[in-house]
Short mmCIF file of N, CA and C in Angstrom, two decimals:
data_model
loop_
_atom_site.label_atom_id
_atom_site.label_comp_id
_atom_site.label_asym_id
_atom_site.label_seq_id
_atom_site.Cartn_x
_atom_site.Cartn_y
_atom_site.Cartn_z
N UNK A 79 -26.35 -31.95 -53.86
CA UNK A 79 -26.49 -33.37 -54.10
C UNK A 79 -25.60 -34.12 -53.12
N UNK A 80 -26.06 -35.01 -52.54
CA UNK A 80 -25.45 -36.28 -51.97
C UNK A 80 -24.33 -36.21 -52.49
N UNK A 81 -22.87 -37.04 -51.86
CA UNK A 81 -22.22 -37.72 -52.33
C UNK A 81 -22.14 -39.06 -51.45
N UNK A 82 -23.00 -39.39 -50.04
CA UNK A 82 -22.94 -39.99 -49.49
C UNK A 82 -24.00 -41.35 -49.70
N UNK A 83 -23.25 -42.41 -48.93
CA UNK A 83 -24.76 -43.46 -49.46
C UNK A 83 -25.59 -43.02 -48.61
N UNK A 84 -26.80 -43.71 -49.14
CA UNK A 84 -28.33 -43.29 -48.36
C UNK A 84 -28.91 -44.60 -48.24
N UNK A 85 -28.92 -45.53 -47.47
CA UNK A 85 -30.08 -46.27 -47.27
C UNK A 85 -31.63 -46.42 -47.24
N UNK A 86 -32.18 -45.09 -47.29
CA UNK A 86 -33.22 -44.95 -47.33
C UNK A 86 -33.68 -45.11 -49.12
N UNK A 87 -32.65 -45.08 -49.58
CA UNK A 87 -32.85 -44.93 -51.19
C UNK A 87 -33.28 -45.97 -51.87
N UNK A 88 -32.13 -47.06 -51.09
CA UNK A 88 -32.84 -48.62 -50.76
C UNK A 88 -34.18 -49.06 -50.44
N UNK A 89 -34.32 -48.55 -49.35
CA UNK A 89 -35.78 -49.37 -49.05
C UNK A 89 -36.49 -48.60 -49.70
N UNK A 90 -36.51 -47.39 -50.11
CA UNK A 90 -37.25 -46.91 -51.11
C UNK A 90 -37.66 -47.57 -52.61
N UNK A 91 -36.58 -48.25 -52.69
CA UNK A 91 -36.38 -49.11 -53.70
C UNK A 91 -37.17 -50.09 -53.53
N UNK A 92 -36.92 -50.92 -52.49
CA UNK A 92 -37.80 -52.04 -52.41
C UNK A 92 -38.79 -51.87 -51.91
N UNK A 93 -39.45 -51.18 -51.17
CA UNK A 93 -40.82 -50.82 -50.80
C UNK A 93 -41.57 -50.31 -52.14
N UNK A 94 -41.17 -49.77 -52.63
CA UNK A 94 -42.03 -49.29 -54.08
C UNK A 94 -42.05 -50.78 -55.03
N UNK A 95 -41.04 -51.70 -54.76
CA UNK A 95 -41.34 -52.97 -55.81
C UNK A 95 -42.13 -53.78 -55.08
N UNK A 96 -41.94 -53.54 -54.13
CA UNK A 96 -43.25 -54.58 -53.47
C UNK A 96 -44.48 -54.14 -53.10
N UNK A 97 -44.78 -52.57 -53.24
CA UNK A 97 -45.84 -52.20 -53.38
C UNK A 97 -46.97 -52.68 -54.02
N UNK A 98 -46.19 -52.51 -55.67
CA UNK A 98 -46.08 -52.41 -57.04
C UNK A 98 -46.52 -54.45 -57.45
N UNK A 99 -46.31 -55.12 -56.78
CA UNK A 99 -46.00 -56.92 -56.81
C UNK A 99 -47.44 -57.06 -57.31
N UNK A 100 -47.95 -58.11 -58.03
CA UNK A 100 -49.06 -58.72 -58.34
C UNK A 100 -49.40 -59.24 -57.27
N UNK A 101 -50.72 -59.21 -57.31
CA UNK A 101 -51.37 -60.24 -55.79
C UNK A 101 -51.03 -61.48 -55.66
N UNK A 102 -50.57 -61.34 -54.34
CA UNK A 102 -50.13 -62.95 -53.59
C UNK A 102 -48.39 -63.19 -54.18
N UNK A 103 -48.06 -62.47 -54.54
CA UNK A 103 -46.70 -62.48 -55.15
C UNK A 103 -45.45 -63.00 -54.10
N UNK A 104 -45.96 -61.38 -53.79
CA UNK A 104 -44.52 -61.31 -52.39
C UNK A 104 -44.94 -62.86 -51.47
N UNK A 105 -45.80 -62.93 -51.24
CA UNK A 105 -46.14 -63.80 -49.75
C UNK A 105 -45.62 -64.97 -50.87
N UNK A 106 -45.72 -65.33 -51.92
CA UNK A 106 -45.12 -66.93 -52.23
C UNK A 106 -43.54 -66.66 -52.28
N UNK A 107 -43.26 -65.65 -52.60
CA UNK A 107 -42.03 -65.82 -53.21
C UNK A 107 -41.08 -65.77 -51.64
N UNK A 108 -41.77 -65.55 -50.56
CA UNK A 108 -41.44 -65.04 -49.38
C UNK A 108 -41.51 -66.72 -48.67
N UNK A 109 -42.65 -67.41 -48.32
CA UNK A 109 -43.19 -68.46 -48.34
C UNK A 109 -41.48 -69.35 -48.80
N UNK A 110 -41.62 -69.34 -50.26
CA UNK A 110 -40.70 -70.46 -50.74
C UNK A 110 -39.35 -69.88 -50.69
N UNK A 111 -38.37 -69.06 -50.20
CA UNK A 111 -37.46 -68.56 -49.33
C UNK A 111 -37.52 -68.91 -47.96
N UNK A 112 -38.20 -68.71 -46.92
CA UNK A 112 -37.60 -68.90 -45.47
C UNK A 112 -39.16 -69.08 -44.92
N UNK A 113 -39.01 -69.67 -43.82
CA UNK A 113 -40.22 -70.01 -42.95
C UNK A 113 -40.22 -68.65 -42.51
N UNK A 114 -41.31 -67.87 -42.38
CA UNK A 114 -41.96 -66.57 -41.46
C UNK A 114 -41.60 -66.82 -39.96
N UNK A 115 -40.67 -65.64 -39.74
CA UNK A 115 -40.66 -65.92 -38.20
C UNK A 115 -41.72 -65.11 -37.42
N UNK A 116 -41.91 -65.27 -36.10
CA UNK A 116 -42.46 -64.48 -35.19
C UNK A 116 -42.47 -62.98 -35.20
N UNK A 117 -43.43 -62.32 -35.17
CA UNK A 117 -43.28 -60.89 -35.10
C UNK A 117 -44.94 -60.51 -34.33
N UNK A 118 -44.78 -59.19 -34.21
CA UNK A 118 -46.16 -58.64 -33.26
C UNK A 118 -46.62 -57.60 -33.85
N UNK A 119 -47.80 -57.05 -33.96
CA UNK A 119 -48.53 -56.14 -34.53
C UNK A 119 -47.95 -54.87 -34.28
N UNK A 120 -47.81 -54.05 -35.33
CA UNK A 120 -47.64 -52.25 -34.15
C UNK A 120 -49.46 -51.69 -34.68
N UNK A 121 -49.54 -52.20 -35.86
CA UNK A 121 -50.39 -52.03 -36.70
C UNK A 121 -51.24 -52.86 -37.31
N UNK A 122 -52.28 -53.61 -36.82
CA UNK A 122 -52.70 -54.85 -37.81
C UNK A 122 -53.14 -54.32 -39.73
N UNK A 123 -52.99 -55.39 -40.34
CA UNK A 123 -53.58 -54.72 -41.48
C UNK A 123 -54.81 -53.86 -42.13
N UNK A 124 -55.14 -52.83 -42.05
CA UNK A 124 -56.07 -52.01 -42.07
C UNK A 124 -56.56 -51.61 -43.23
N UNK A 125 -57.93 -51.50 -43.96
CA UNK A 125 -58.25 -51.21 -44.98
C UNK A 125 -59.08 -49.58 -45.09
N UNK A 126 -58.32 -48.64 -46.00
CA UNK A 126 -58.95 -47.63 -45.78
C UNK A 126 -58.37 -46.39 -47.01
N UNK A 127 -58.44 -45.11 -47.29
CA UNK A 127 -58.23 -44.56 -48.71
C UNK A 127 -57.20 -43.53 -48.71
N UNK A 128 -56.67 -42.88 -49.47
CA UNK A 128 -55.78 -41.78 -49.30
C UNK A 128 -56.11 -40.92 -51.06
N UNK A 129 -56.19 -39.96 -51.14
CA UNK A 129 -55.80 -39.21 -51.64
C UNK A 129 -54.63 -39.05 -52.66
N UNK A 130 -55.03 -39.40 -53.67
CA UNK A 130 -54.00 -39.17 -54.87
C UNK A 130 -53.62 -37.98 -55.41
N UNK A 131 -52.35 -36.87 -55.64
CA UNK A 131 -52.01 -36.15 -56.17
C UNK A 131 -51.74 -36.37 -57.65
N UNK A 132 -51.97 -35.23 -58.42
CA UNK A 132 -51.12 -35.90 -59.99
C UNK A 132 -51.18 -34.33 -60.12
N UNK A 133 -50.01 -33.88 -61.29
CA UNK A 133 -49.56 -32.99 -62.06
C UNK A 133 -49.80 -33.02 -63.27
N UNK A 134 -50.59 -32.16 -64.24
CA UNK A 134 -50.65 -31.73 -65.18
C UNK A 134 -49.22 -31.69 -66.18
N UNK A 135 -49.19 -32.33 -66.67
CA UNK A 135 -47.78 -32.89 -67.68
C UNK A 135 -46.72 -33.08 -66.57
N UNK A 136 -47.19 -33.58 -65.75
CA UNK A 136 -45.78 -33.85 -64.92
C UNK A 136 -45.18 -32.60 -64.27
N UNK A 137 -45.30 -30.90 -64.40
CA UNK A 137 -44.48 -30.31 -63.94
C UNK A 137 -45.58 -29.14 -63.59
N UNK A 138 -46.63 -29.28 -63.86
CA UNK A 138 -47.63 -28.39 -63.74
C UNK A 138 -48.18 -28.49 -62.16
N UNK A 139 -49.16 -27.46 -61.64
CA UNK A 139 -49.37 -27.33 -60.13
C UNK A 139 -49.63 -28.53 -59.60
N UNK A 140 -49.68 -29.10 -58.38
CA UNK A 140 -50.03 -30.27 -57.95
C UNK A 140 -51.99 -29.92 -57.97
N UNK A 141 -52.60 -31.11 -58.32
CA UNK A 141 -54.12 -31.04 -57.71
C UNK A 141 -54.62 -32.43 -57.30
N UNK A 142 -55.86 -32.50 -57.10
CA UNK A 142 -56.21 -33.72 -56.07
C UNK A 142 -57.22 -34.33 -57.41
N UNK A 143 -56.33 -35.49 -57.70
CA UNK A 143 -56.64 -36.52 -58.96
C UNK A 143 -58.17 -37.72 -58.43
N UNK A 144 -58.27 -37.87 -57.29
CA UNK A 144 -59.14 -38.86 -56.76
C UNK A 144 -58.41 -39.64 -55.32
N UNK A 145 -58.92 -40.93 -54.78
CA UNK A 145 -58.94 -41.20 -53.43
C UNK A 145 -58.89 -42.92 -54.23
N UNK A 146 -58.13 -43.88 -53.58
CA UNK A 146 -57.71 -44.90 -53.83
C UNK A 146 -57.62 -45.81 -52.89
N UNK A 147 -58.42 -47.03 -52.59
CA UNK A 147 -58.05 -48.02 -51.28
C UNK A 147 -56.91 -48.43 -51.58
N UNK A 148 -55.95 -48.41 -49.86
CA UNK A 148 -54.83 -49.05 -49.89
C UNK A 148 -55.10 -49.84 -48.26
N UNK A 149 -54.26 -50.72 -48.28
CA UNK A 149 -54.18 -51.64 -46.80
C UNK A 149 -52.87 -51.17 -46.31
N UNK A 150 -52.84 -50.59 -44.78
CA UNK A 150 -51.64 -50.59 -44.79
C UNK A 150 -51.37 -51.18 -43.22
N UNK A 151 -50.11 -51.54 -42.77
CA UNK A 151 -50.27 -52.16 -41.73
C UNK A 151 -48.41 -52.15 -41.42
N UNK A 152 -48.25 -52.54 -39.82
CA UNK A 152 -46.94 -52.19 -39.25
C UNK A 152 -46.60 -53.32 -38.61
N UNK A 153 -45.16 -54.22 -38.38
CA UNK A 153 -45.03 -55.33 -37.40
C UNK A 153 -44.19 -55.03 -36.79
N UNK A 154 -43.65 -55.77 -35.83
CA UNK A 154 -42.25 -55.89 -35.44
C UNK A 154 -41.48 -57.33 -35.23
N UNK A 155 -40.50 -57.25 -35.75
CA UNK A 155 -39.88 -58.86 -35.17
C UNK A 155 -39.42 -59.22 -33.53
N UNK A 156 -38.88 -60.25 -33.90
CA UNK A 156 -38.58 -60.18 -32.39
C UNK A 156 -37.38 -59.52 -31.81
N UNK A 157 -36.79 -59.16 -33.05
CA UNK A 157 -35.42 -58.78 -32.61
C UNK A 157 -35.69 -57.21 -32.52
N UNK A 158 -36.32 -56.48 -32.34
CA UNK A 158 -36.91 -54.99 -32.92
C UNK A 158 -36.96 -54.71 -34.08
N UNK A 159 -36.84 -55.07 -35.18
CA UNK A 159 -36.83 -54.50 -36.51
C UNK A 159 -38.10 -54.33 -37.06
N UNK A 160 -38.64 -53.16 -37.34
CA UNK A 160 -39.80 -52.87 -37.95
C UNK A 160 -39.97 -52.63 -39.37
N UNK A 161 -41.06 -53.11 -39.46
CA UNK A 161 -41.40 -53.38 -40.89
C UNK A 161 -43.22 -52.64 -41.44
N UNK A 162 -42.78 -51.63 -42.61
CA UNK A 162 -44.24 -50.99 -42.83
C UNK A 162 -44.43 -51.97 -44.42
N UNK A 163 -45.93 -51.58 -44.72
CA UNK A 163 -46.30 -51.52 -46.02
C UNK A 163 -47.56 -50.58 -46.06
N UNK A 164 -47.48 -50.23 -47.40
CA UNK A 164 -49.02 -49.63 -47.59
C UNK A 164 -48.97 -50.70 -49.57
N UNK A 165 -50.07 -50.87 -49.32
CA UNK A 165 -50.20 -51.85 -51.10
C UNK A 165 -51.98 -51.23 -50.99
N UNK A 166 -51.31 -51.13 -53.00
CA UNK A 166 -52.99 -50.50 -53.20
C UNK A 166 -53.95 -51.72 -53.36
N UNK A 167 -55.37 -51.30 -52.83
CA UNK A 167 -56.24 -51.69 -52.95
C UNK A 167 -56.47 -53.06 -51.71
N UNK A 168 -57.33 -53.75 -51.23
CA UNK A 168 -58.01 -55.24 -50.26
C UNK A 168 -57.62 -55.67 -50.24
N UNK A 169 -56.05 -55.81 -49.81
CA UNK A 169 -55.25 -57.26 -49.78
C UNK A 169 -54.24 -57.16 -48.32
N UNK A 170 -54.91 -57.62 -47.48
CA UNK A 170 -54.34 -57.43 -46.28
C UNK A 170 -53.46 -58.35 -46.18
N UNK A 171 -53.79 -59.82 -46.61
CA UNK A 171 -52.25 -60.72 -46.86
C UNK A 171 -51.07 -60.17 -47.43
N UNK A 172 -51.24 -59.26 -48.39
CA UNK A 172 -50.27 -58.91 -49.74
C UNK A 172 -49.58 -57.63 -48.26
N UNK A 173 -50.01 -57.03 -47.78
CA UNK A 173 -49.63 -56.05 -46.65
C UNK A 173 -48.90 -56.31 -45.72
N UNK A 174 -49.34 -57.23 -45.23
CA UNK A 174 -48.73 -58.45 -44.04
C UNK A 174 -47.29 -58.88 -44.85
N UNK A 175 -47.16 -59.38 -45.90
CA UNK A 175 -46.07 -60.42 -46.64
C UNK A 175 -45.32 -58.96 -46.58
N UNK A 176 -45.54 -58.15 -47.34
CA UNK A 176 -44.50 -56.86 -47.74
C UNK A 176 -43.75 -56.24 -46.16
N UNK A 177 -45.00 -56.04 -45.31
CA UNK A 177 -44.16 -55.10 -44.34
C UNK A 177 -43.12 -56.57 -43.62
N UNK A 178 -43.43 -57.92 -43.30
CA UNK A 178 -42.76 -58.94 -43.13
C UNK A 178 -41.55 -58.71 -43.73
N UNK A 179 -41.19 -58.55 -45.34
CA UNK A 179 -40.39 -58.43 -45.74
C UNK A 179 -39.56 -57.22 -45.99
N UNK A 180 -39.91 -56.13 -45.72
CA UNK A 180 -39.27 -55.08 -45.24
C UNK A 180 -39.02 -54.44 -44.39
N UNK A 181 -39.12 -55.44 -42.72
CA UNK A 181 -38.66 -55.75 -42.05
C UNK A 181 -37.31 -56.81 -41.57
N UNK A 182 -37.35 -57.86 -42.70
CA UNK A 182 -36.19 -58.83 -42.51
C UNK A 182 -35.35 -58.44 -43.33
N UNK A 183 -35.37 -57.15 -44.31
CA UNK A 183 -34.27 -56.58 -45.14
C UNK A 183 -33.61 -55.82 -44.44
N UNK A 184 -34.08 -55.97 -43.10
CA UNK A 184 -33.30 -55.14 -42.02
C UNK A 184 -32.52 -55.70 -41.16
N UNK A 185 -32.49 -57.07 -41.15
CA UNK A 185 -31.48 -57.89 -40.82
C UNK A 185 -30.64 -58.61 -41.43
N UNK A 186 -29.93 -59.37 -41.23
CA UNK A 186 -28.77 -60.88 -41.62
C UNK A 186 -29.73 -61.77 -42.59
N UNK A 187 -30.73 -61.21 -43.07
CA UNK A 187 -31.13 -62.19 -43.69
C UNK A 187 -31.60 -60.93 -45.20
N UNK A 188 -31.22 -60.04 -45.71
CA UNK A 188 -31.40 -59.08 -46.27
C UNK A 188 -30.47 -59.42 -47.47
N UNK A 189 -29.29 -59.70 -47.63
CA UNK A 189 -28.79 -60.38 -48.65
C UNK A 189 -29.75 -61.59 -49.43
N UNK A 190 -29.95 -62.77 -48.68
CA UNK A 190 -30.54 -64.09 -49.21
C UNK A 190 -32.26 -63.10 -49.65
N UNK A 191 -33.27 -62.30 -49.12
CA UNK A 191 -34.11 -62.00 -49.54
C UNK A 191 -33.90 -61.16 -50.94
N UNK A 192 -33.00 -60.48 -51.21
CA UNK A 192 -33.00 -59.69 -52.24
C UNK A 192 -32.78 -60.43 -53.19
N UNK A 193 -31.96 -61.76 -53.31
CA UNK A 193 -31.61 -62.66 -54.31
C UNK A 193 -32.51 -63.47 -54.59
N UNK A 194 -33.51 -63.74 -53.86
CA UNK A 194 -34.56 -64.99 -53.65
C UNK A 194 -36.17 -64.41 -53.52
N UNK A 195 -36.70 -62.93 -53.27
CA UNK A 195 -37.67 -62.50 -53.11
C UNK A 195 -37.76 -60.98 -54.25
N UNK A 196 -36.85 -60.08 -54.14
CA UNK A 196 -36.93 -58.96 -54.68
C UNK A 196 -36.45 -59.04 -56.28
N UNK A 197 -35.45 -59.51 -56.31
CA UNK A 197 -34.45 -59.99 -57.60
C UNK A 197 -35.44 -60.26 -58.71
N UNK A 198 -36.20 -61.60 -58.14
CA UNK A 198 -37.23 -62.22 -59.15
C UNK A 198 -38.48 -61.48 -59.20
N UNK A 199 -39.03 -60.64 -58.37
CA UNK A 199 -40.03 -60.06 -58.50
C UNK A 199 -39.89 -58.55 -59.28
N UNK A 200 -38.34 -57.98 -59.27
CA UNK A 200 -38.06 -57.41 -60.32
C UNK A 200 -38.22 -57.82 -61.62
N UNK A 201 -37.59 -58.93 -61.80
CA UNK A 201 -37.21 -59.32 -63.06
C UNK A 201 -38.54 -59.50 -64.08
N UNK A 202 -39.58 -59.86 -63.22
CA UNK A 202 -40.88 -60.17 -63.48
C UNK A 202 -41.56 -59.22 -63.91
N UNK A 203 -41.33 -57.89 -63.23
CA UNK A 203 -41.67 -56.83 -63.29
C UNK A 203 -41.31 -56.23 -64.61
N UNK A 204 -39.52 -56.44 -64.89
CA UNK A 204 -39.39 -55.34 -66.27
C UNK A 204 -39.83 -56.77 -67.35
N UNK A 205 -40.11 -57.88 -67.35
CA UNK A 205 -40.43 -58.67 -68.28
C UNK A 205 -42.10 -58.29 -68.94
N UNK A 206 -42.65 -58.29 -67.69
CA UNK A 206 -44.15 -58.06 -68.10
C UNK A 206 -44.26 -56.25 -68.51
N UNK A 207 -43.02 -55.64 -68.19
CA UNK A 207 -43.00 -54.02 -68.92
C UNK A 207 -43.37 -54.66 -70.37
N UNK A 208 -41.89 -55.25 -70.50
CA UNK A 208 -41.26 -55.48 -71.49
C UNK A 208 -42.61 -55.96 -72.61
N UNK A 209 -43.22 -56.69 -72.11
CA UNK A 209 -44.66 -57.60 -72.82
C UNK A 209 -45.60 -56.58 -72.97
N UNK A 210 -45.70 -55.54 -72.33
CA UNK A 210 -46.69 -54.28 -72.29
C UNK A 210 -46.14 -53.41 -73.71
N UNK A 211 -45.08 -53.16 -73.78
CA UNK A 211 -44.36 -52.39 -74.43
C UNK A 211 -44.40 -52.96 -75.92
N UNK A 212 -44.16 -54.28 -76.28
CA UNK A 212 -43.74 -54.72 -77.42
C UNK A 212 -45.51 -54.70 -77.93
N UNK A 213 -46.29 -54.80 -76.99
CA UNK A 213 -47.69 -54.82 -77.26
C UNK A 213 -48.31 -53.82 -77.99
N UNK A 214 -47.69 -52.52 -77.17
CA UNK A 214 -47.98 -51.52 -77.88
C UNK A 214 -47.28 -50.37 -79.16
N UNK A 215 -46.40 -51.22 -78.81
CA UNK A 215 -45.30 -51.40 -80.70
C UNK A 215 -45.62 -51.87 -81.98
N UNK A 216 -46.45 -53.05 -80.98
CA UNK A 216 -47.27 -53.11 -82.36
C UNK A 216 -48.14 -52.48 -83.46
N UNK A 217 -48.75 -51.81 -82.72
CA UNK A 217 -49.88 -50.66 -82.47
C UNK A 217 -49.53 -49.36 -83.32
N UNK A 218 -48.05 -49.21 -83.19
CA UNK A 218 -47.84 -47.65 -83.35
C UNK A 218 -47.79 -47.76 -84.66
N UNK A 219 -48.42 -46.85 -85.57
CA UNK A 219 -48.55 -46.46 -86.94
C UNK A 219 -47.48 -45.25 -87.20
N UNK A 220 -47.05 -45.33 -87.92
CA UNK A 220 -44.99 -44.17 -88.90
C UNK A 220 -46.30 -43.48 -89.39
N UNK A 221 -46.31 -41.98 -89.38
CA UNK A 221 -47.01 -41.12 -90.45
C UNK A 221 -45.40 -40.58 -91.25
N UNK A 222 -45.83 -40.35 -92.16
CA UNK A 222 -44.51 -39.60 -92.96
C UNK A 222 -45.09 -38.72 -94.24
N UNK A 223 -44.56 -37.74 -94.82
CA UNK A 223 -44.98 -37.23 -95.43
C UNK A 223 -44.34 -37.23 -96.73
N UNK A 224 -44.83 -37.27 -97.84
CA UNK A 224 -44.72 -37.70 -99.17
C UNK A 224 -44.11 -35.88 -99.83
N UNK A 225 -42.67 -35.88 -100.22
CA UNK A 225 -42.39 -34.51 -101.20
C UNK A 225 -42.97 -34.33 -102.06
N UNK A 226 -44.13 -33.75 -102.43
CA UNK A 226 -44.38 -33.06 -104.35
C UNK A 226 -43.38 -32.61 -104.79
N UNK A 227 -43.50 -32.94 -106.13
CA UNK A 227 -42.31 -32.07 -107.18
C UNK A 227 -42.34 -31.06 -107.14
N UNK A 228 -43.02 -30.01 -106.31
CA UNK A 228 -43.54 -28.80 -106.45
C UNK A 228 -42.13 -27.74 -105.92
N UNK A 229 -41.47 -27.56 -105.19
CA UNK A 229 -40.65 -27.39 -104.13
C UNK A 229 -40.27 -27.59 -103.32
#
């Protein structure tokens, strides 16, 4: 095990929440934070499928679950900092906004985005868990079983 930091653990972090963002999310919340600066294609946004793995209870052999559209696409700023996304399913804006923004988490401006773009799109995130969850709390039926006098 590590005892060292990892940065990659980070953007792992935030690349999976902005994967993960409701449509058109990132790009407003990005939008009403900072004007979009200049950047250049490595990759324009591309629409096309990949291959889903899943495990049988989680720990069982890997097998091939089905094939899923994702957009994925690459920029660069002007300063070199590159920025990927892949987001599931036709949303080449939603692709564009993410790799934008996980590209400028790579600069001086990576503090003010996490407080103003990621922060709230977390928060949003465990709220609407949270609304999923109490939903299905409702739902859950207690079985219990009744002692006979018998023994």
């Amino acid at each position: 095990m590590k005892d060292t930091f990892d940065d990659n653990n980070l953007r792992k972090a935030w690349m999976g929440l902005l994967a993960k963002a409701p449509d058109g999310r990132v790009a407003k919340l990005l939008d009403a934070a900072i004007q979009r600066p200049a950047f250049s294609w490595l990759r324009a946004p591309e629409v096309g499928s990949t291959m889903v793995r899943a495990r049988m209870g989680g720990t069982g052999a890997p097998f091939n679950l089905g094939e899923i559209t994702v957009t994925r696409c690459s920029l660069t700023l002007e300063a070199g900092e590159i920025g990927h996304a892949y987001i599931q399913g036709r949303r080449k804006a939603d692709a564009e906004a993410a790799a934008l923004v996980d590209a400028l988490m790579q600069t001086q401006a990576a503090k003010f985005l996490r407080t103003s773009v990621l922060e709230p799109l977390e928060a949003e995130m465990i709220a609407a868990k949270a609304v999923r969850a109490s939903k299905a709390a409702a739902t859950k039926v207690d079985f219990f079983t009744m002692v006979r006098g018998e023994d």
